[in-house]
Amino acid sequence: RYTDTTGRASNWSTAVEFTAGAPDNTAALAAALRVSELMYNPPAGTEFEFIELHNLSPDTALDLAGVTFTAGIQFTFPPGSTLAAGGYAVVVQAATNDNFAAFRTHYGLAATVPIFGPYSGSFANGGETVTLKTAPNGTELVSFTYGDGRGWPVAADGAGHSLVPLAESR
């Protein structure tokens, strides 16, 4: 309690408990982050597999630090990973920066598109579930299952085409 020079005394307020830490951007990620393309069986080999992410927000960059693929492949975005407003990025299996250059050349990918990786594992050529979660609370952002059987595009199963959702939805 503090008393000032005029004799007024301060009052104690009730205690407020909080935990200091990084801001939770789960709502922003859930609203704007989408999987826009999956190359699961490229004819050139697994080093040319990728999953593409799109930020639907026209004016807000997304902080991807700690966001993790937990099913299908294993990859956690390192600190400082961002996805520009309206931007695209790819996550690849390529193991070195030299492979990143080969990846860019193979797909004609502009230097402005960020490449993240390498991820562990490989997308199953027969199909599987792919899941992306936030950090630190593990909220599911995206989860989908793809396949290579009846009803799935034949050209995506080793013929050089990728899977693209009909609509970018959650």
Coordinates of N, CA and C in Angstrom, one line a residue:
R1 N 0.8 -1.2 0.0 CA 0.0 0.0 0.0 C 0.9 1.2 0.0
Y2 N 0.5 2.2 -0.8 CA 1.3 3.4 -0.9 C 0.4 4.6 -0.5
T3 N 1.0 5.5 0.3 CA 0.3 6.8 0.6 C 1.1 7.9 0.0
D4 N 0.3 8.8 -0.7 CA 1.0 9.9 -1.3 C 1.1 11.1 -0.4
T5 N 1.6 12.3 -0.8 CA 1.8 13.4 0.0 C 0.6 14.1 0.5
T6 N -0.6 13.8 -0.1 CA -1.8 14.4 0.4 C -2.6 13.4 1.3
G7 N -2.0 12.3 1.6 CA -2.6 11.3 2.5 C -3.5 10.3 1.8
R8 N -3.6 10.3 0.5 CA -4.4 9.3 -0.2 C -3.6 8.0 -0.2
A9 N -4.4 6.9 0.0 CA -3.7 5.6 0.0 C -4.2 4.8 -1.2
S10 N -3.3 4.0 -1.7 CA -3.7 3.1 -2.8 C -4.4 1.9 -2.3
N11 N -5.2 1.3 -3.2 CA -6.0 0.1 -2.9 C -5.4 -1.1 -3.6
W12 N -5.4 -2.2 -3.0 CA -4.9 -3.4 -3.7 C -6.1 -4.0 -4.5
S13 N -5.7 -4.4 -5.7 CA -6.7 -5.1 -6.5 C -6.6 -6.6 -6.4
T14 N -7.6 -7.3 -6.8 CA -7.6 -8.8 -6.7 C -6.5 -9.3 -7.7
A15 N -5.9 -10.4 -7.3 CA -4.8 -11.0 -8.0 C -5.3 -11.4 -9.4
V16 N -4.5 -11.3 -10.4 CA -4.7 -11.8 -11.8 C -3.6 -12.7 -12.1
E17 N -3.9 -13.9 -12.5 CA -2.9 -14.9 -12.9 C -2.7 -14.9 -14.4
F18 N -1.5 -14.9 -14.9 CA -1.3 -15.0 -16.3 C 0.0 -15.8 -16.6
T19 N 0.2 -16.3 -17.8 CA 1.4 -16.9 -18.2 C 2.0 -16.1 -19.3
A20 N 3.2 -15.8 -19.1 CA 3.9 -15.0 -20.2 C 4.4 -16.0 -21.3
G21 N 4.3 -15.6 -22.5 CA 4.7 -16.4 -23.6 C 4.4 -15.8 -24.9
A22 N 4.7 -16.5 -26.0 CA 4.4 -16.0 -27.3 C 2.9 -15.9 -27.5
P23 N 2.5 -14.9 -28.3 CA 1.0 -14.8 -28.6 C 0.5 -16.0 -29.3
D24 N -0.7 -16.4 -29.1 CA -1.3 -17.6 -29.7 C -2.0 -17.1 -31.0
N25 N -1.5 -17.5 -32.2 CA -2.0 -17.1 -33.4 C -2.9 -18.2 -34.1
T26 N -3.4 -19.1 -33.3 CA -4.2 -20.2 -33.8 C -5.4 -19.7 -34.6
A27 N -6.1 -18.6 -34.2 CA -7.3 -18.1 -34.9 C -6.9 -17.6 -36.3
A28 N -5.8 -16.9 -36.3 CA -5.3 -16.4 -37.6 C -4.9 -17.5 -38.6
L29 N -4.2 -18.5 -38.0 CA -3.8 -19.6 -38.9 C -5.1 -20.4 -39.4
A30 N -6.0 -20.7 -38.5 CA -7.2 -21.4 -38.8 C -8.0 -20.7 -39.9
A31 N -8.0 -19.4 -39.8 CA -8.8 -18.6 -40.8 C -8.2 -18.5 -42.2
A32 N -6.9 -18.5 -42.2 CA -6.2 -18.1 -43.5 C -5.3 -19.2 -44.1
L33 N -4.8 -20.2 -43.3 CA -3.9 -21.1 -43.9 C -4.6 -22.3 -44.5
R34 N -4.2 -22.6 -45.8 CA -4.8 -23.7 -46.5 C -3.7 -24.5 -47.2
V35 N -4.0 -25.8 -47.4 CA -3.2 -26.6 -48.3 C -3.7 -26.5 -49.7
S36 N -2.9 -26.0 -50.6 CA -3.4 -25.7 -51.9 C -2.9 -26.7 -53.0
E37 N -1.9 -27.6 -52.7 CA -1.4 -28.6 -53.6 C -0.6 -29.6 -52.9
L38 N -0.7 -30.9 -53.4 CA 0.1 -32.0 -52.9 C 0.6 -32.8 -54.1
M39 N 2.0 -32.9 -54.1 CA 2.6 -33.8 -55.1 C 3.1 -35.0 -54.3
Y40 N 2.4 -36.1 -54.4 CA 2.8 -37.2 -53.5 C 3.5 -38.4 -54.3
N41 N 3.5 -38.4 -55.6 CA 4.1 -39.4 -56.4 C 4.7 -38.9 -57.6
P42 N 5.7 -38.0 -57.5 CA 6.3 -37.4 -58.7 C 7.1 -38.4 -59.5
P43 N 7.1 -38.4 -60.8 CA 7.8 -39.4 -61.6 C 9.3 -39.2 -61.5
A44 N 9.8 -38.0 -61.1 CA 11.2 -37.7 -61.0 C 11.8 -38.2 -59.7
G45 N 11.0 -38.7 -58.7 CA 11.5 -39.3 -57.5 C 11.0 -38.5 -56.3
T46 N 11.2 -39.1 -55.1 CA 10.6 -38.5 -53.9 C 11.2 -37.2 -53.5
E47 N 12.4 -36.8 -54.0 CA 13.0 -35.5 -53.7 C 12.2 -34.4 -54.3
F48 N 11.3 -34.7 -55.2 CA 10.4 -33.7 -55.8 C 9.0 -33.8 -55.3
E49 N 8.8 -34.5 -54.2 CA 7.5 -34.4 -53.5 C 7.4 -33.0 -52.9
F50 N 6.2 -32.6 -52.7 CA 6.0 -31.3 -51.9 C 4.5 -31.2 -51.5
I51 N 4.3 -30.3 -50.6 CA 3.0 -29.9 -50.2 C 3.1 -28.3 -50.2
E52 N 2.1 -27.7 -50.8 CA 2.0 -26.3 -50.9 C 1.0 -25.7 -50.0
L53 N 1.4 -24.6 -49.3 CA 0.5 -23.9 -48.4 C 0.2 -22.5 -49.0
H54 N -1.0 -22.0 -48.7 CA -1.4 -20.7 -49.2 C -2.0 -19.9 -48.0
N55 N -1.6 -18.6 -48.0 CA -2.2 -17.7 -47.0 C -3.3 -16.9 -47.7
L56 N -4.5 -17.2 -47.3 CA -5.7 -16.6 -47.9 C -5.8 -15.1 -47.5
S57 N -5.2 -14.7 -46.4 CA -5.4 -13.3 -46.0 C -4.7 -12.3 -46.9
P58 N -5.4 -11.3 -47.4 CA -4.8 -10.4 -48.3 C -3.9 -9.3 -47.7
D59 N -3.9 -9.2 -46.3 CA -3.2 -8.2 -45.7 C -2.4 -8.6 -44.4
T60 N -2.4 -9.9 -44.1 CA -1.7 -10.3 -42.8 C -0.8 -11.5 -43.1
A61 N 0.5 -11.3 -42.8 CA 1.4 -12.4 -42.9 C 1.1 -13.4 -41.7
L62 N 1.4 -14.7 -42.0 CA 1.1 -15.7 -40.9 C 2.5 -16.1 -40.3
D63 N 2.5 -16.2 -39.0 CA 3.7 -16.8 -38.3 C 3.5 -18.3 -38.2
L64 N 4.4 -19.0 -38.9 CA 4.3 -20.5 -39.0 C 5.2 -21.1 -37.9
A65 N 6.0 -20.4 -37.2 CA 6.9 -21.0 -36.2 C 6.2 -22.0 -35.3
G66 N 6.7 -23.2 -35.3 CA 6.2 -24.2 -34.4 C 5.0 -25.0 -35.0
V67 N 4.5 -24.5 -36.1 CA 3.4 -25.3 -36.7 C 4.0 -26.6 -37.3
T68 N 3.3 -27.7 -37.1 CA 3.9 -29.0 -37.3 C 3.0 -30.0 -38.1
F69 N 3.6 -30.6 -39.1 CA 2.9 -31.7 -39.8 C 3.1 -32.9 -38.9
T70 N 2.0 -33.5 -38.4 CA 2.1 -34.6 -37.5 C 1.6 -36.0 -38.1
A71 N 1.0 -35.9 -39.2 CA 0.7 -37.2 -39.9 C 0.9 -37.0 -41.4
G72 N 1.4 -38.1 -42.0 CA 1.8 -38.0 -43.4 C 3.2 -37.8 -43.6
I73 N 3.7 -36.7 -43.1 CA 5.1 -36.3 -43.0 C 5.4 -35.7 -41.7
Q74 N 6.6 -35.6 -41.3 CA 7.0 -34.9 -40.0 C 7.8 -33.7 -40.4
F75 N 7.3 -32.5 -40.0 CA 8.1 -31.3 -40.1 C 7.5 -30.2 -39.2
T76 N 8.4 -29.5 -38.6 CA 8.0 -28.4 -37.7 C 8.7 -27.1 -38.3
F77 N 7.9 -26.1 -38.5 CA 8.4 -24.9 -39.0 C 9.3 -24.2 -38.0
P78 N 10.5 -23.8 -38.4 CA 11.5 -23.2 -37.4 C 11.1 -21.8 -37.0
P79 N 11.6 -21.3 -35.9 CA 11.4 -19.9 -35.6 C 11.7 -18.9 -36.7
G80 N 10.9 -17.9 -36.9 CA 11.1 -17.0 -38.0 C 10.4 -17.3 -39.3
S81 N 9.7 -18.5 -39.3 CA 9.0 -18.9 -40.5 C 7.7 -18.1 -40.7
T82 N 7.6 -17.4 -41.8 CA 6.4 -16.7 -42.1 C 5.9 -17.0 -43.5
L83 N 4.6 -16.7 -43.7 CA 4.0 -16.8 -45.0 C 3.3 -15.5 -45.3
A84 N 3.8 -14.8 -46.3 CA 3.4 -13.5 -46.7 C 1.9 -13.5 -46.9
A85 N 1.3 -12.3 -46.8 CA -0.1 -12.1 -47.1 C -0.4 -12.5 -48.5
G86 N -1.4 -13.4 -48.7 CA -1.7 -13.8 -50.1 C -0.6 -14.7 -50.7
G87 N 0.4 -15.1 -50.0 CA 1.5 -15.8 -50.5 C 1.3 -17.3 -50.5
Y88 N 2.3 -18.0 -51.1 CA 2.4 -19.4 -51.2 C 3.7 -19.8 -50.7
A89 N 3.9 -21.1 -50.2 CA 5.1 -21.6 -49.8 C 5.0 -23.1 -50.0
V90 N 6.2 -23.8 -50.2 CA 6.2 -25.2 -50.4 C 7.1 -25.8 -49.3
V91 N 6.7 -27.0 -48.8 CA 7.5 -27.8 -47.9 C 7.9 -29.0 -48.7
V92 N 9.2 -29.3 -48.7 CA 9.8 -30.3 -49.6 C 10.6 -31.3 -48.8
Q93 N 10.9 -32.4 -49.4 CA 11.7 -33.4 -48.9 C 13.2 -33.2 -49.2
A94 N 13.5 -32.4 -50.2 CA 14.9 -32.2 -50.6 C 15.8 -31.9 -49.4
A95 N 16.9 -32.5 -49.3 CA 17.7 -32.5 -48.1 C 18.7 -31.4 -48.0
T96 N 19.0 -30.7 -49.1 CA 20.1 -29.7 -49.1 C 19.6 -28.4 -49.9
N97 N 20.3 -27.3 -49.7 CA 20.0 -26.1 -50.5 C 20.2 -26.4 -51.9
D98 N 21.2 -27.2 -52.3 CA 21.4 -27.6 -53.7 C 20.2 -28.3 -54.3
N99 N 19.6 -29.1 -53.4 CA 18.4 -29.8 -53.9 C 17.2 -28.8 -54.0
F100 N 17.2 -27.7 -53.1 CA 16.2 -26.7 -53.2 C 16.3 -26.0 -54.6
A101 N 17.6 -25.8 -55.0 CA 17.8 -25.1 -56.3 C 17.3 -26.1 -57.5
A102 N 17.6 -27.3 -57.3 CA 17.1 -28.3 -58.3 C 15.6 -28.4 -58.3
F103 N 15.0 -28.3 -57.2 CA 13.5 -28.3 -57.0 C 12.9 -27.1 -57.7
R104 N 13.5 -25.9 -57.5 CA 13.0 -24.7 -58.1 C 13.1 -24.8 -59.7
T105 N 14.3 -25.3 -60.1 CA 14.4 -25.5 -61.6 C 13.5 -26.5 -62.2
H106 N 13.3 -27.6 -61.5 CA 12.4 -28.7 -62.0 C 11.0 -28.2 -62.2
Y107 N 10.5 -27.4 -61.2 CA 9.1 -26.9 -61.2 C 9.0 -25.5 -61.8
G108 N 10.1 -24.8 -62.1 CA 10.0 -23.4 -62.6 C 9.5 -22.5 -61.5
L109 N 9.9 -22.8 -60.3 CA 9.4 -22.0 -59.1 C 10.1 -20.7 -58.9
A110 N 9.4 -19.6 -58.8 CA 10.0 -18.3 -58.7 C 10.8 -18.3 -57.4
A111 N 11.9 -17.5 -57.4 CA 12.7 -17.3 -56.2 C 12.0 -16.6 -55.1
T112 N 10.9 -16.0 -55.3 CA 10.1 -15.3 -54.3 C 9.3 -16.3 -53.5
V113 N 9.1 -17.5 -53.9 CA 8.3 -18.5 -53.2 C 9.2 -19.2 -52.2
P114 N 8.9 -19.1 -50.9 CA 9.7 -19.7 -49.9 C 9.6 -21.2 -50.0
I115 N 10.8 -21.9 -49.7 CA 10.8 -23.3 -49.6 C 11.2 -23.7 -48.2
F116 N 10.5 -24.6 -47.6 CA 10.8 -25.0 -46.2 C 11.1 -26.5 -46.3
G117 N 12.0 -27.0 -45.5 CA 12.3 -28.4 -45.4 C 13.7 -28.6 -44.9
P118 N 14.1 -29.8 -44.9 CA 13.4 -31.0 -45.4 C 12.5 -31.6 -44.4
Y119 N 11.5 -32.3 -44.9 CA 10.6 -33.0 -44.0 C 11.1 -34.4 -43.9
S120 N 10.7 -35.1 -42.8 CA 11.0 -36.5 -42.6 C 9.9 -37.3 -43.2
G121 N 10.2 -38.5 -43.7 CA 9.2 -39.4 -44.2 C 9.0 -39.1 -45.7
S122 N 7.9 -39.6 -46.2 CA 7.5 -39.5 -47.6 C 6.0 -39.7 -47.7
F123 N 5.4 -39.0 -48.6 CA 4.0 -39.2 -48.8 C 3.8 -40.6 -49.4
A124 N 2.8 -41.3 -48.8 CA 2.5 -42.6 -49.3 C 1.8 -42.6 -50.7
N125 N 2.4 -43.4 -51.6 CA 1.9 -43.4 -53.0 C 0.5 -43.9 -53.1
G126 N 0.1 -44.7 -52.1 CA -1.3 -45.3 -52.1 C -2.3 -44.5 -51.3
G127 N -1.8 -43.4 -50.7 CA -2.7 -42.5 -50.0 C -2.6 -42.6 -48.5
E128 N -3.0 -41.6 -47.8 CA -2.9 -41.5 -46.3 C -3.5 -40.2 -45.9
T129 N -3.5 -40.0 -44.5 CA -4.0 -38.8 -43.9 C -2.8 -37.9 -43.7
V130 N -3.0 -36.6 -44.0 CA -2.0 -35.6 -43.7 C -2.6 -34.6 -42.7
T131 N -1.9 -34.3 -41.6 CA -2.4 -33.4 -40.6 C -1.4 -32.3 -40.2
L132 N -1.9 -31.1 -40.1 CA -1.1 -30.0 -39.7 C -1.7 -29.4 -38.5
K133 N -0.8 -29.2 -37.4 CA -1.3 -28.7 -36.1 C -0.5 -27.4 -35.7
T134 N -1.1 -26.7 -34.8 CA -0.4 -25.5 -34.3 C 0.5 -25.9 -33.1
A135 N 1.3 -24.9 -32.7 CA 2.1 -25.0 -31.5 C 1.7 -23.8 -30.7
P136 N 1.7 -23.9 -29.4 CA 2.1 -25.0 -28.6 C 0.9 -25.9 -28.2
N137 N -0.3 -25.5 -28.5 CA -1.5 -26.3 -28.0 C -1.9 -27.4 -28.9
G138 N -1.4 -27.6 -30.1 CA -1.7 -28.7 -30.9 C -3.1 -28.7 -31.5
T139 N -3.6 -27.5 -31.7 CA -4.9 -27.4 -32.4 C -4.8 -27.9 -33.9
E140 N -5.7 -28.7 -34.3 CA -5.6 -29.2 -35.7 C -6.1 -28.0 -36.7
L141 N -5.2 -27.7 -37.6 CA -5.5 -26.7 -38.6 C -6.0 -27.3 -39.9
V142 N -5.4 -28.3 -40.3 CA -5.8 -29.0 -41.6 C -5.6 -30.5 -41.4
S143 N -6.5 -31.2 -41.8 CA -6.4 -32.7 -41.9 C -7.2 -33.2 -43.1
F144 N -6.6 -34.0 -43.9 CA -7.3 -34.5 -45.1 C -6.7 -35.9 -45.4
T145 N -7.5 -36.7 -46.1 CA -7.0 -38.0 -46.6 C -7.1 -38.0 -48.1
Y146 N -6.0 -38.4 -48.7 CA -6.0 -38.6 -50.2 C -5.8 -40.1 -50.5
G147 N -6.0 -40.4 -51.7 CA -5.8 -41.8 -52.2 C -5.5 -41.9 -53.6
D148 N -5.3 -43.1 -54.1 CA -5.0 -43.3 -55.5 C -5.9 -44.3 -56.1
G149 N -7.0 -44.6 -55.5 CA -7.9 -45.6 -56.0 C -9.0 -44.9 -56.8
R150 N -10.1 -45.6 -56.9 CA -11.3 -45.2 -57.7 C -11.8 -43.8 -57.1
G151 N -12.0 -42.9 -58.1 CA -12.5 -41.6 -57.7 C -11.4 -40.6 -57.6
W152 N -10.1 -41.0 -57.5 CA -9.0 -40.1 -57.4 C -8.3 -39.9 -58.8
P153 N -7.8 -38.7 -59.1 CA -7.2 -38.5 -60.4 C -6.0 -39.5 -60.7
V154 N -6.1 -40.2 -61.8 CA -5.1 -41.1 -62.1 C -3.8 -40.4 -62.4
A155 N -3.8 -39.2 -63.0 CA -2.6 -38.5 -63.4 C -1.8 -38.0 -62.3
A156 N -2.4 -38.0 -61.1 CA -1.6 -37.6 -59.9 C -0.8 -38.7 -59.3
D157 N -1.0 -39.9 -59.8 CA -0.4 -41.1 -59.2 C 0.8 -41.5 -60.1
G158 N 1.8 -40.7 -60.1 CA 3.1 -41.0 -60.8 C 3.2 -40.5 -62.2
A159 N 2.1 -39.8 -62.7 CA 2.2 -39.3 -64.1 C 2.6 -37.9 -64.2
G160 N 3.0 -37.3 -63.1 CA 3.5 -35.9 -63.2 C 2.6 -34.8 -62.7
H161 N 1.3 -35.1 -62.4 CA 0.4 -34.1 -61.9 C 0.3 -34.2 -60.4
S162 N -0.2 -33.1 -59.8 CA -0.4 -33.1 -58.4 C -1.9 -33.0 -58.0
L163 N -2.2 -33.2 -56.8 CA -3.6 -33.1 -56.3 C -3.8 -31.6 -55.9
V164 N -4.9 -31.1 -56.3 CA -5.3 -29.7 -56.0 C -6.7 -29.8 -55.5
P165 N -7.0 -29.2 -54.4 CA -8.4 -29.3 -53.9 C -9.4 -28.5 -54.9
L166 N -10.6 -29.0 -55.0 CA -11.6 -28.3 -55.8 C -11.8 -26.9 -55.3
A167 N -11.8 -26.7 -54.0 CA -11.9 -25.4 -53.3 C -11.0 -25.4 -52.2
E168 N -10.4 -24.3 -51.9 CA -9.5 -24.2 -50.7 C -10.3 -24.0 -49.5
S169 N -10.7 -25.1 -48.9 CA -11.5 -25.1 -47.7 C -10.7 -25.9 -46.6
R170 N -11.2 -25.7 -45.5 CA -10.6 -26.3 -44.3 C -10.9 -27.8 -44.2

